[in-house]
């Protein structure tokens, strides 16, 4: 079998799982800017599945495709440190405000230039939890989708076998390449950084980053062109601006409310026998239990 | 035309609870919008399935009954749904936020270029005024959902595209029969009109689906453990208390991630939603992701050795102590008082 061309869709997200005290404002709402930007966890599970295919099928390559602002290049580098061969940053002001459908359109336009055999994405991103971009990208490209994957078992004669983890069990399915697979958190964790890759890619930068950088001791553009991470704009991927951003998004956000914890009148009890005995009696008398 | 269509999931010949919950919600939305409530059922051996659906106030059952359509595979179900929606032009389409609904919904919404909102916790009808275009929209579906890990609540609308699509998790809406004698009509779908050989490119090789043994939704008491429970041994105490009180054991995501308890028991935004008579939160700090799945419990007791744990703010009783000390005492005094 010839090597596979694998593209991993990844997103840089605020770490909404760890909203610590530092990220809370005085009014009890979350200060989103204070949250760390991380590699979306299920996209790391997706990357691991891609790297396992690369290990298994000689000559395969893994690239990361991400859409976001300039600093999202961080996760492309992170992916390269863990074994990816490269990546592309899809970045343009015109993408701002896109809902899942407009995002999927942008990503699918970029994928048209990448000729992937397999596109692997995390099932969902922790900032939105929608699980929509994977299937919508597949639809836009007219590709088969296999969601909720826990393990890509293998590929034989252009047919992929995938184990899916569903709410109440497992399913093993087969589908033809090319296709889109989305991966669950129940899949194996991503391998950690590899020292050789870290050395090789630590100077990888986008053109925008190179402009801003003070690392003038190495002229990457001329000396090490393979370390330049491509940035693609709306024009580069031949996207229709009407299909992007707010105008390309069928869904609109009408209102955002911050969740604020409002205190109830709670009674504080000690763990001594008297307090607990009294509590159990109250619960039984009110028919809450018993 | 312009009705509400609920995609009904079938498992083992039965309509999934989440679909019946959506029909209940769909009925009240249809009353408000003065339109019909319709159900779309795709599967095989579906004869008689309408009898389960009519009592929820279903006016039309669209039935795609074909041996190739069960178990669920994305492409054929999507092709039928897309084809039907192009003809029927529903104004609202609802799906369960299950591994089926969350696989099918995005595919269909992309093909129809209609908006989809995932995991809604509330659906209401409301108006909208768009300043930029000076346009007034009447009776849109407000799709309300937590986002950003549950730290914000967003209201989403789809002003211009139809259908307005939303998915909702099991247990979020209530299931209620409207009229046991209600009768609608069946419309059989000619599936060959929509299906092509390429829709069957994905084949199921193996399938092991088990009905969940855990009846968390029906449990009057839920004893839930968090990371603070500390060990599997201490979790056994939660099982003992749940058994004595006739309840079920639940868990926070942190306890599941730590391997203290199986994933099926996870309560919260990315797990189950419960509203029992009594919720006992043991060693749970109370991140919003968790409280989203239990805050409507009639009574909440928290057991925590951190008196400042956020969960204590929503608890009716906050017991300051260690789980392993408090639970045996609860069991002892419960038994003593019920003798």
XYZ file of C-alpha atoms in Angstrom:
629
model
C 0.000 0.000 0.000
C 1.202 3.492 -0.754
C 1.562 5.899 2.135
C -1.557 7.675 3.372
C -2.045 11.390 3.359
C -3.666 12.159 6.717
C -4.968 15.539 7.812
C -5.882 16.160 11.446
C -8.378 18.953 12.129
C -7.451 20.642 15.389
C -8.606 23.682 17.314
C -6.991 25.873 19.905
C -9.506 26.354 22.693
C -9.702 28.105 26.057
C -9.348 25.551 28.846
C -12.942 25.675 30.042
C -12.473 22.555 32.157
C -10.264 24.312 34.636
C -11.956 27.518 35.580
C -9.962 28.305 38.672
C -10.407 31.142 41.103
C -8.037 33.326 39.040
C -10.416 33.153 36.103
C -13.451 34.281 38.078
C -14.410 37.941 38.093
C -15.744 39.620 41.214
C -19.323 39.349 39.941
C -19.017 35.561 39.769
C -18.661 35.352 35.982
C -15.789 33.862 34.049
C -13.013 36.017 32.705
C -12.546 34.208 29.407
C -9.303 35.999 28.621
C -7.735 34.517 31.750
C -8.172 30.931 30.584
C -5.174 29.129 29.117
C -5.267 28.355 25.380
C -4.826 24.630 24.821
C -4.919 21.964 22.119
C -8.532 20.772 22.141
C -8.381 17.477 24.099
C -10.280 15.253 21.653
C -8.201 16.643 18.774
C -5.197 15.175 20.587
C -6.964 11.796 20.624
C -7.485 12.304 16.881
C -3.796 13.127 16.382
C -2.796 9.915 18.154
C -4.973 7.858 15.809
C -3.331 9.624 12.856
C 0.173 8.991 14.210
C -0.631 5.303 14.726
C -1.641 5.048 11.067
C 1.590 6.778 10.109
C 3.563 4.255 12.202
C 1.708 1.370 10.620
C 1.698 2.383 6.952
C 5.107 3.395 5.689
C 5.358 6.594 3.706
C 2.311 8.153 5.360
C 2.254 11.808 6.386
C 0.267 13.678 9.010
C -0.529 17.381 8.738
C -2.495 19.535 11.132
C -5.104 21.932 9.784
C -6.342 24.581 12.158
C -8.390 27.733 11.790
C -7.872 30.616 14.146
C -5.866 33.715 14.921
C -2.115 33.937 14.539
C -1.362 32.365 17.898
C -3.196 29.164 16.920
C 0.100 28.247 15.202
C 1.101 27.090 18.694
C -0.971 23.943 18.333
C 0.492 23.168 14.916
C 3.941 23.246 16.528
C 2.640 21.165 19.424
C 1.375 18.597 16.917
C 4.742 18.591 15.157
C 6.538 18.009 18.468
C 4.371 14.939 18.931
C 5.008 13.478 15.477
C 3.075 15.396 12.816
C 5.015 16.341 9.693
C 3.617 19.832 9.289
C 0.526 21.912 9.254
C -1.464 24.780 7.826
C -2.986 27.746 9.641
C -6.204 28.975 8.098
C -6.403 32.570 9.217
C -8.275 35.631 8.028
C -10.373 38.331 9.663
C -13.227 37.315 7.381
C -13.518 34.009 9.264
C -14.396 35.789 12.513
C -17.926 35.232 13.771
C -18.430 32.015 11.800
C -20.816 29.448 13.272
C -20.178 25.733 12.822
C -21.563 25.688 9.281
C -19.478 28.648 8.043
C -16.435 27.182 9.836
C -17.004 23.850 8.122
C -17.222 25.586 4.763
C -13.892 27.360 5.345
C -12.188 24.164 6.471
C -13.609 22.165 3.587
C -12.266 24.764 1.131
C -8.793 24.360 2.656
C -9.088 20.568 2.539
C -9.783 20.747 -1.188
C -6.165 21.857 -1.573
C -4.772 19.104 0.641
C -5.981 15.914 -1.103
C -6.236 13.868 2.079
C -6.974 10.140 2.106
C -8.234 10.420 5.669
C -9.363 13.452 7.621
C -9.386 12.869 11.373
C -10.870 15.283 13.891
C -11.791 15.253 17.542
C -15.470 14.588 18.106
C -16.024 18.042 19.602
C -14.238 21.064 21.053
C -14.608 21.923 24.724
C -15.522 25.580 24.142
C -18.649 24.761 22.167
C -19.266 21.008 22.645
C -21.299 20.901 19.417
C -19.685 17.948 17.556
C -20.887 19.517 14.302
C -17.798 20.545 12.368
C -16.596 17.006 11.568
C -19.851 15.810 9.954
C -20.443 19.174 8.258
C -16.970 19.136 6.691
C -17.691 15.626 5.425
C -20.968 16.798 3.926
C -19.399 19.814 2.231
C -16.777 17.560 0.610
C -19.262 14.821 -0.239
C -17.291 12.366 1.897
C -18.400 9.503 4.102
C -18.346 10.225 7.839
C -17.634 7.899 10.732
C -18.171 9.629 14.091
C -17.554 8.561 17.701
C -14.458 6.528 16.789
C -12.461 4.946 19.582
C -9.953 3.117 17.424
C -9.016 3.018 13.771
C -8.353 -0.682 13.488
C -6.740 -0.668 10.065
C -6.932 -0.031 6.355
C -6.989 -2.634 3.623
C -7.479 -2.006 -0.074
C -8.871 1.472 0.538
C -11.356 0.291 3.145
C -10.976 1.519 6.706
C -12.204 -0.404 9.747
C -13.209 1.667 12.750
C -14.435 0.803 16.228
C -17.060 3.302 17.410
C -17.878 3.891 21.076
C -21.552 4.802 21.507
C -23.590 5.546 24.650
C -24.523 1.957 25.269
C -21.973 -0.124 23.480
C -19.610 -0.513 20.569
C -19.939 -0.889 16.835
C -17.307 -1.906 14.308
C -17.857 -0.411 10.865
C -16.110 -0.370 7.485
C -16.075 2.500 5.037
C -14.282 3.479 1.830
C -11.497 6.092 1.647
C -11.379 9.041 1.425
C -13.467 9.869 4.468
C -13.808 11.860 7.693
C -13.420 10.179 11.086
C -14.161 11.928 14.397
C -12.549 10.559 17.550
C -13.882 10.337 21.133
C -12.045 11.024 24.358
C -12.326 7.291 25.102
C -9.625 6.683 22.459
C -6.015 6.342 23.647
C -4.299 9.491 24.873
C -1.870 11.248 22.566
C 1.796 10.367 22.898
C 3.956 13.057 24.477
C 6.489 15.277 22.776
C 9.427 13.623 21.168
C 12.844 15.172 21.854
C 14.049 14.790 18.261
C 10.929 16.397 16.824
C 11.144 19.178 19.364
C 14.687 20.008 18.231
C 13.710 19.766 14.598
C 10.610 21.956 14.763
C 11.200 24.377 17.601
C 11.900 27.184 15.129
C 8.868 26.469 12.957
C 6.968 29.730 12.512
C 4.264 31.238 10.348
C 5.190 34.216 8.173
C 3.269 36.457 10.580
C 5.195 35.138 13.550
C 8.471 35.636 11.683
C 7.611 39.295 11.150
C 6.979 39.790 14.845
C 9.833 37.727 16.129
C 13.058 38.873 17.649
C 14.698 35.565 16.826
C 16.884 37.177 14.190
C 19.775 34.828 14.827
C 18.265 32.409 12.378
C 16.895 33.402 9.015
C 14.256 30.730 8.708
C 12.704 31.893 5.477
C 15.966 31.567 3.577
C 17.953 28.991 5.535
C 15.223 26.592 6.631
C 12.164 27.155 4.376
C 10.724 23.798 5.489
C 10.122 25.384 8.900
C 7.723 28.017 7.588
C 4.161 27.084 8.566
C 1.869 28.112 5.702
C -0.912 30.582 6.425
C -3.910 30.454 4.139
C -6.384 33.285 3.734
C -9.891 33.375 2.275
C -8.363 34.094 -1.139
C -5.847 31.252 -0.829
C -8.594 28.690 -0.336
C -10.873 30.263 -2.925
C -13.703 30.734 -0.425
C -16.774 32.857 -1.023
C -16.775 35.599 1.639
C -20.593 35.556 1.682
C -20.451 32.026 3.081
C -18.153 33.071 5.928
C -18.377 34.980 9.166
C -21.701 36.337 10.363
C -23.207 36.538 6.859
C -22.447 32.879 6.170
C -23.789 31.655 9.504
C -27.434 30.556 9.658
C -27.340 30.642 13.454
C -26.992 33.931 15.313
C -26.300 34.503 18.951
C -29.216 36.535 20.249
C -28.097 36.752 23.836
C -25.292 35.641 26.138
C -25.797 35.418 29.853
C -23.066 34.687 32.295
C -23.789 31.945 34.759
C -23.616 33.289 38.254
C -23.772 31.120 41.317
C -26.466 32.483 43.550
C -26.319 31.310 47.103
C -29.296 29.490 48.592
C -30.078 29.523 52.267
C -28.038 26.466 53.025
C -27.773 25.006 56.459
C -24.305 23.991 57.540
C -24.150 20.821 59.614
C -21.257 19.191 61.417
C -20.421 15.513 61.032
C -21.382 14.619 64.593
C -24.081 12.045 65.383
C -26.624 14.578 66.658
C -26.630 16.678 63.477
C -26.843 13.687 61.180
C -29.530 11.989 63.242
C -31.591 15.190 63.139
C -31.111 15.469 59.359
C -32.211 11.889 58.693
C -35.303 12.384 60.856
C -36.231 15.566 58.960
C -35.806 13.785 55.613
C -37.976 10.862 56.705
C -40.692 13.127 58.153
C -40.850 15.163 54.923
C -41.088 11.890 52.935
C -37.969 12.843 51.008
C -36.675 9.368 51.804
C -38.115 6.216 53.314
C -45.912 22.253 5.446
C -44.037 24.437 7.937
C -44.684 22.042 10.767
C -42.475 20.666 13.533
C -40.776 17.359 12.768
C -39.171 15.214 15.463
C -36.733 12.534 14.311
C -37.603 9.479 16.407
C -34.814 7.068 17.273
C -35.495 3.369 17.361
C -33.601 0.875 19.508
C -34.708 -2.758 19.733
C -38.033 -1.964 18.108
C -38.870 0.734 20.633
C -38.933 4.502 20.376
C -36.132 6.022 22.464
C -37.164 7.984 25.565
C -35.370 11.078 24.327
C -37.593 11.104 21.218
C -40.760 10.862 23.323
C -39.477 13.728 25.474
C -38.963 15.779 22.306
C -42.470 14.949 21.092
C -43.823 16.257 24.409
C -41.886 19.496 23.940
C -42.737 19.567 20.234
C -46.457 19.331 21.027
C -46.391 22.417 23.217
C -44.310 24.329 20.643
C -46.747 23.268 17.894
C -49.687 24.545 19.936
C -47.970 27.885 20.306
C -47.024 28.061 16.617
C -50.449 26.720 15.582
C -48.895 24.063 13.383
C -48.807 20.267 13.300
C -46.484 18.008 15.262
C -44.994 15.346 13.022
C -42.720 12.388 13.716
C -40.161 10.908 11.338
C -39.375 7.265 12.029
C -36.722 5.472 9.991
C -35.981 1.793 10.563
C -37.291 -1.696 9.914
C -40.136 -3.780 11.406
C -41.927 -0.608 12.396
C -45.500 -1.827 11.983
C -47.606 -0.516 14.847
C -44.997 2.012 16.023
C -47.532 4.837 15.517
C -49.472 3.560 18.537
C -46.580 4.637 20.765
C -46.411 8.055 19.101
C -50.011 9.256 18.756
C -50.633 9.687 22.528
C -47.934 12.369 22.554
C -50.073 14.444 20.221
C -48.451 13.438 16.932
C -50.542 14.501 13.931
C -48.486 12.794 11.217
C -46.079 9.864 11.361
C -43.710 9.755 8.402
C -42.644 6.144 8.226
C -39.585 4.857 6.346
C -39.823 1.119 6.910
C -37.161 -0.973 5.171
C -34.864 -3.781 6.337
C -31.819 -1.825 5.129
C -32.571 1.044 7.517
C -31.817 -0.670 10.845
C -29.423 -0.474 12.613
C -28.743 3.216 12.034
C -26.114 4.263 9.494
C -25.611 7.940 8.669
C -26.019 8.203 4.901
C -29.366 6.454 4.249
C -31.074 8.123 7.213
C -29.647 11.491 6.163
C -30.765 11.035 2.541
C -34.341 10.315 3.618
C -34.415 13.180 6.094
C -32.957 15.661 3.591
C -35.365 14.524 0.865
C -38.398 14.730 3.132
C -37.409 18.134 4.525
C -37.016 19.562 1.017
C -40.605 18.584 0.306
C -42.229 19.251 3.669
C -40.237 22.376 4.592
C -40.643 22.036 8.348
C -40.043 25.219 10.345
C -38.532 23.302 13.269
C -36.727 19.946 13.399
C -35.711 18.325 16.681
C -33.353 15.403 17.318
C -32.028 13.696 20.433
C -28.493 14.783 21.361
C -27.407 11.152 21.194
C -24.681 9.486 19.182
C -27.312 9.169 16.427
C -28.795 12.674 16.593
C -25.394 14.308 16.888
C -24.179 12.302 13.871
C -27.250 12.902 11.707
C -28.161 16.497 12.630
C -24.970 18.213 11.408
C -24.973 16.271 8.128
C -28.576 17.257 7.388
C -28.118 20.874 8.479
C -25.081 21.208 6.211
C -26.904 19.755 3.231
C -29.888 22.086 3.759
C -27.765 25.062 4.842
C -29.934 25.428 7.914
C -28.673 26.254 11.377
C -28.313 23.610 14.072
C -27.851 24.142 17.794
C -26.522 21.220 19.808
C -27.455 20.149 23.335
C -30.171 22.712 24.006
C -31.417 22.862 27.570
C -34.464 24.970 26.789
C -36.549 25.724 23.671
C -38.998 28.609 23.615
C -40.773 30.678 20.993
C -39.950 34.375 20.752
C -39.646 37.311 18.390
C -36.551 39.005 17.070
C -35.773 42.385 15.611
C -32.695 42.749 13.395
C -31.489 46.331 13.589
C -29.114 46.166 10.638
C -31.772 45.187 8.146
C -34.761 46.634 10.030
C -36.473 43.261 9.859
C -38.878 41.852 12.399
C -39.073 38.095 12.816
C -42.111 36.579 14.515
C -42.151 33.369 16.474
C -38.617 32.112 16.085
C -37.319 29.147 18.026
C -35.018 30.360 20.792
C -32.451 27.598 21.231
C -30.953 28.016 24.658
C -27.829 26.128 25.670
C -24.830 26.328 27.931
C -21.528 27.019 26.178
C -17.977 27.609 27.192
C -17.934 24.604 29.507
C -21.223 25.701 31.026
C -19.932 29.090 32.082
C -22.302 31.010 29.844
C -25.848 30.457 28.626
C -26.397 31.396 24.998
C -29.677 32.000 23.177
C -29.297 31.050 19.522
C -31.713 31.853 16.702
C -31.862 31.035 12.990
C -33.676 34.044 11.509
C -33.503 33.209 7.810
C -32.815 29.508 7.309
C -35.251 26.630 7.732
C -35.704 24.283 9.394
C -34.528 25.660 12.707
C -32.753 22.557 13.990
C -31.858 21.633 17.547
C -30.663 18.611 19.490
C -31.543 17.975 23.148
C -30.047 15.458 25.563
C -32.049 12.686 27.145
C -33.689 13.664 30.420
C -33.624 17.412 29.799
C -37.266 17.640 28.652
C -40.119 15.884 30.426
C -41.995 13.010 28.812
C -45.761 13.360 29.139
C -48.631 11.691 27.308
C -51.002 14.316 25.963
C -54.048 12.157 25.233
C -54.028 8.353 25.270
C -56.758 8.306 22.605
C -55.213 10.824 20.218
C -54.935 9.526 16.647
C -52.937 10.994 13.792
C -52.219 9.644 10.318
C -49.429 7.569 8.818
C -47.623 8.650 5.681
C -45.406 5.916 4.285
C -42.221 7.151 2.680
C -41.143 5.529 -0.581
C -37.539 5.097 0.395
C -36.234 4.239 -3.061
C -37.043 7.754 -4.141
C -34.264 9.002 -1.857
C -31.791 6.137 -1.602
C -28.891 5.303 -3.896
C -26.336 2.454 -3.669
C -23.593 4.831 -2.467
C -25.616 5.561 0.681
C -24.726 2.070 1.838
C -20.941 2.509 1.600
C -20.521 2.130 5.372
C -21.196 -1.363 6.660
C -21.657 -2.457 10.247
C -19.444 -5.483 10.918
C -20.138 -5.943 14.629
C -22.559 -4.371 17.050
C -22.846 -4.809 20.823
C -25.395 -2.440 22.242
C -26.754 -3.077 25.712
C -29.649 -1.422 27.410
C -28.205 0.507 30.323
C -28.666 -1.302 33.630
C -28.560 1.958 35.478
C -31.905 3.667 36.000
C -30.619 7.053 37.038
C -33.485 9.086 35.591
C -36.148 7.207 37.519
C -34.281 7.118 40.822
C -35.893 9.145 43.659
C -32.507 9.493 45.355
C -29.122 9.946 43.698
C -25.941 9.561 45.734
C -23.191 11.091 43.621
C -19.460 11.023 44.189
C -16.712 13.334 43.023
C -12.949 13.271 42.963
C -13.034 14.034 46.700
C -14.387 10.553 47.458
C -10.784 9.535 47.008
C -10.896 5.790 46.414
C -12.943 2.927 45.084
C -13.333 1.653 48.638
C -14.970 4.900 49.676
C -17.168 4.732 46.583
C -18.502 1.429 47.950
C -19.958 3.425 50.823
C -21.957 5.456 48.289
C -23.362 2.239 46.838
C -24.343 1.120 50.346
C -26.121 4.390 51.079
C -27.880 4.329 47.699
C -29.075 0.803 48.342
C -30.416 1.646 51.801
C -32.249 4.720 50.470
C -33.495 3.025 47.293
C -31.436 5.223 45.007
C -28.731 5.125 42.352
C -25.078 6.116 42.373
C -23.954 8.967 40.147
C -20.629 10.690 39.647
C -18.954 13.856 38.494
C -16.717 13.944 35.431
C -13.653 14.238 37.686
C -14.518 10.955 39.442
C -15.081 9.231 36.091
C -11.819 10.599 34.671
C -9.993 9.376 37.795
C -11.324 5.875 37.149
C -13.276 5.691 40.416
C -16.532 4.856 38.658
C -17.847 3.915 35.200
C -18.719 6.526 32.582
C -22.416 5.522 32.427
C -22.967 7.158 35.802
C -21.644 10.598 34.887
C -23.982 13.465 35.711
C -23.608 16.923 34.224
C -23.579 18.814 30.990
C -21.699 16.077 29.164
C -23.471 13.297 31.007
C -26.923 12.657 32.400
C -29.419 15.202 33.658
C -31.285 14.160 36.807
C -33.888 15.795 39.012
C -34.452 13.399 41.927
C -36.260 14.131 45.203
C -32.900 14.038 46.948
C -29.389 14.502 45.587
C -26.488 13.739 47.889
C -23.236 15.182 46.522
C -20.254 13.477 48.160
C -16.835 15.047 47.701
C -18.055 17.012 44.672
C -16.647 20.515 44.354
C -19.517 21.694 42.168
C -18.128 22.875 38.857
C -20.856 24.311 36.645
C -20.482 21.409 34.213
C -21.686 19.127 37.007
C -24.356 21.305 38.574
C -25.988 21.790 35.131
C -27.048 18.148 35.366
C -28.476 18.164 38.898
C -29.408 21.667 40.028
C -33.120 20.991 39.582
C -33.071 18.282 42.243
C -35.786 18.943 44.824
C -33.300 18.790 47.694
C -29.511 18.829 47.660
C -27.216 17.670 50.453
C -23.502 18.188 50.120
C -20.899 16.279 52.088
C -17.539 17.985 51.791
C -14.565 18.671 53.997
C -14.065 21.990 52.232
C -16.707 24.301 53.644
C -16.080 26.730 50.762
C -16.774 24.224 47.991
C -19.035 25.903 45.369
C -21.540 23.034 45.632
C -22.395 24.224 49.148
C -23.893 27.359 47.645
C -26.654 25.405 45.960
C -27.054 22.804 48.708
C -29.962 22.845 51.141
C -27.724 21.140 53.704
C -23.936 21.288 53.675
C -22.372 18.699 55.937
C -18.850 19.643 56.876
C -16.957 16.388 57.116
C -15.292 13.479 55.389
C -17.362 11.225 53.164
C -16.051 8.095 54.890
C -17.144 9.387 58.313
C -20.495 10.870 57.359
C -22.005 8.144 55.162
C -21.831 5.323 57.764
C -23.540 7.658 60.226
C -26.270 8.455 57.691
C -26.898 4.751 57.162
C -26.937 4.102 60.926
C -29.376 6.916 61.743
C -31.596 6.197 58.763
C -31.966 2.601 59.906
C -32.569 3.647 63.514
C -35.301 6.115 62.523
C -37.180 3.797 60.164
C -37.411 0.823 62.502
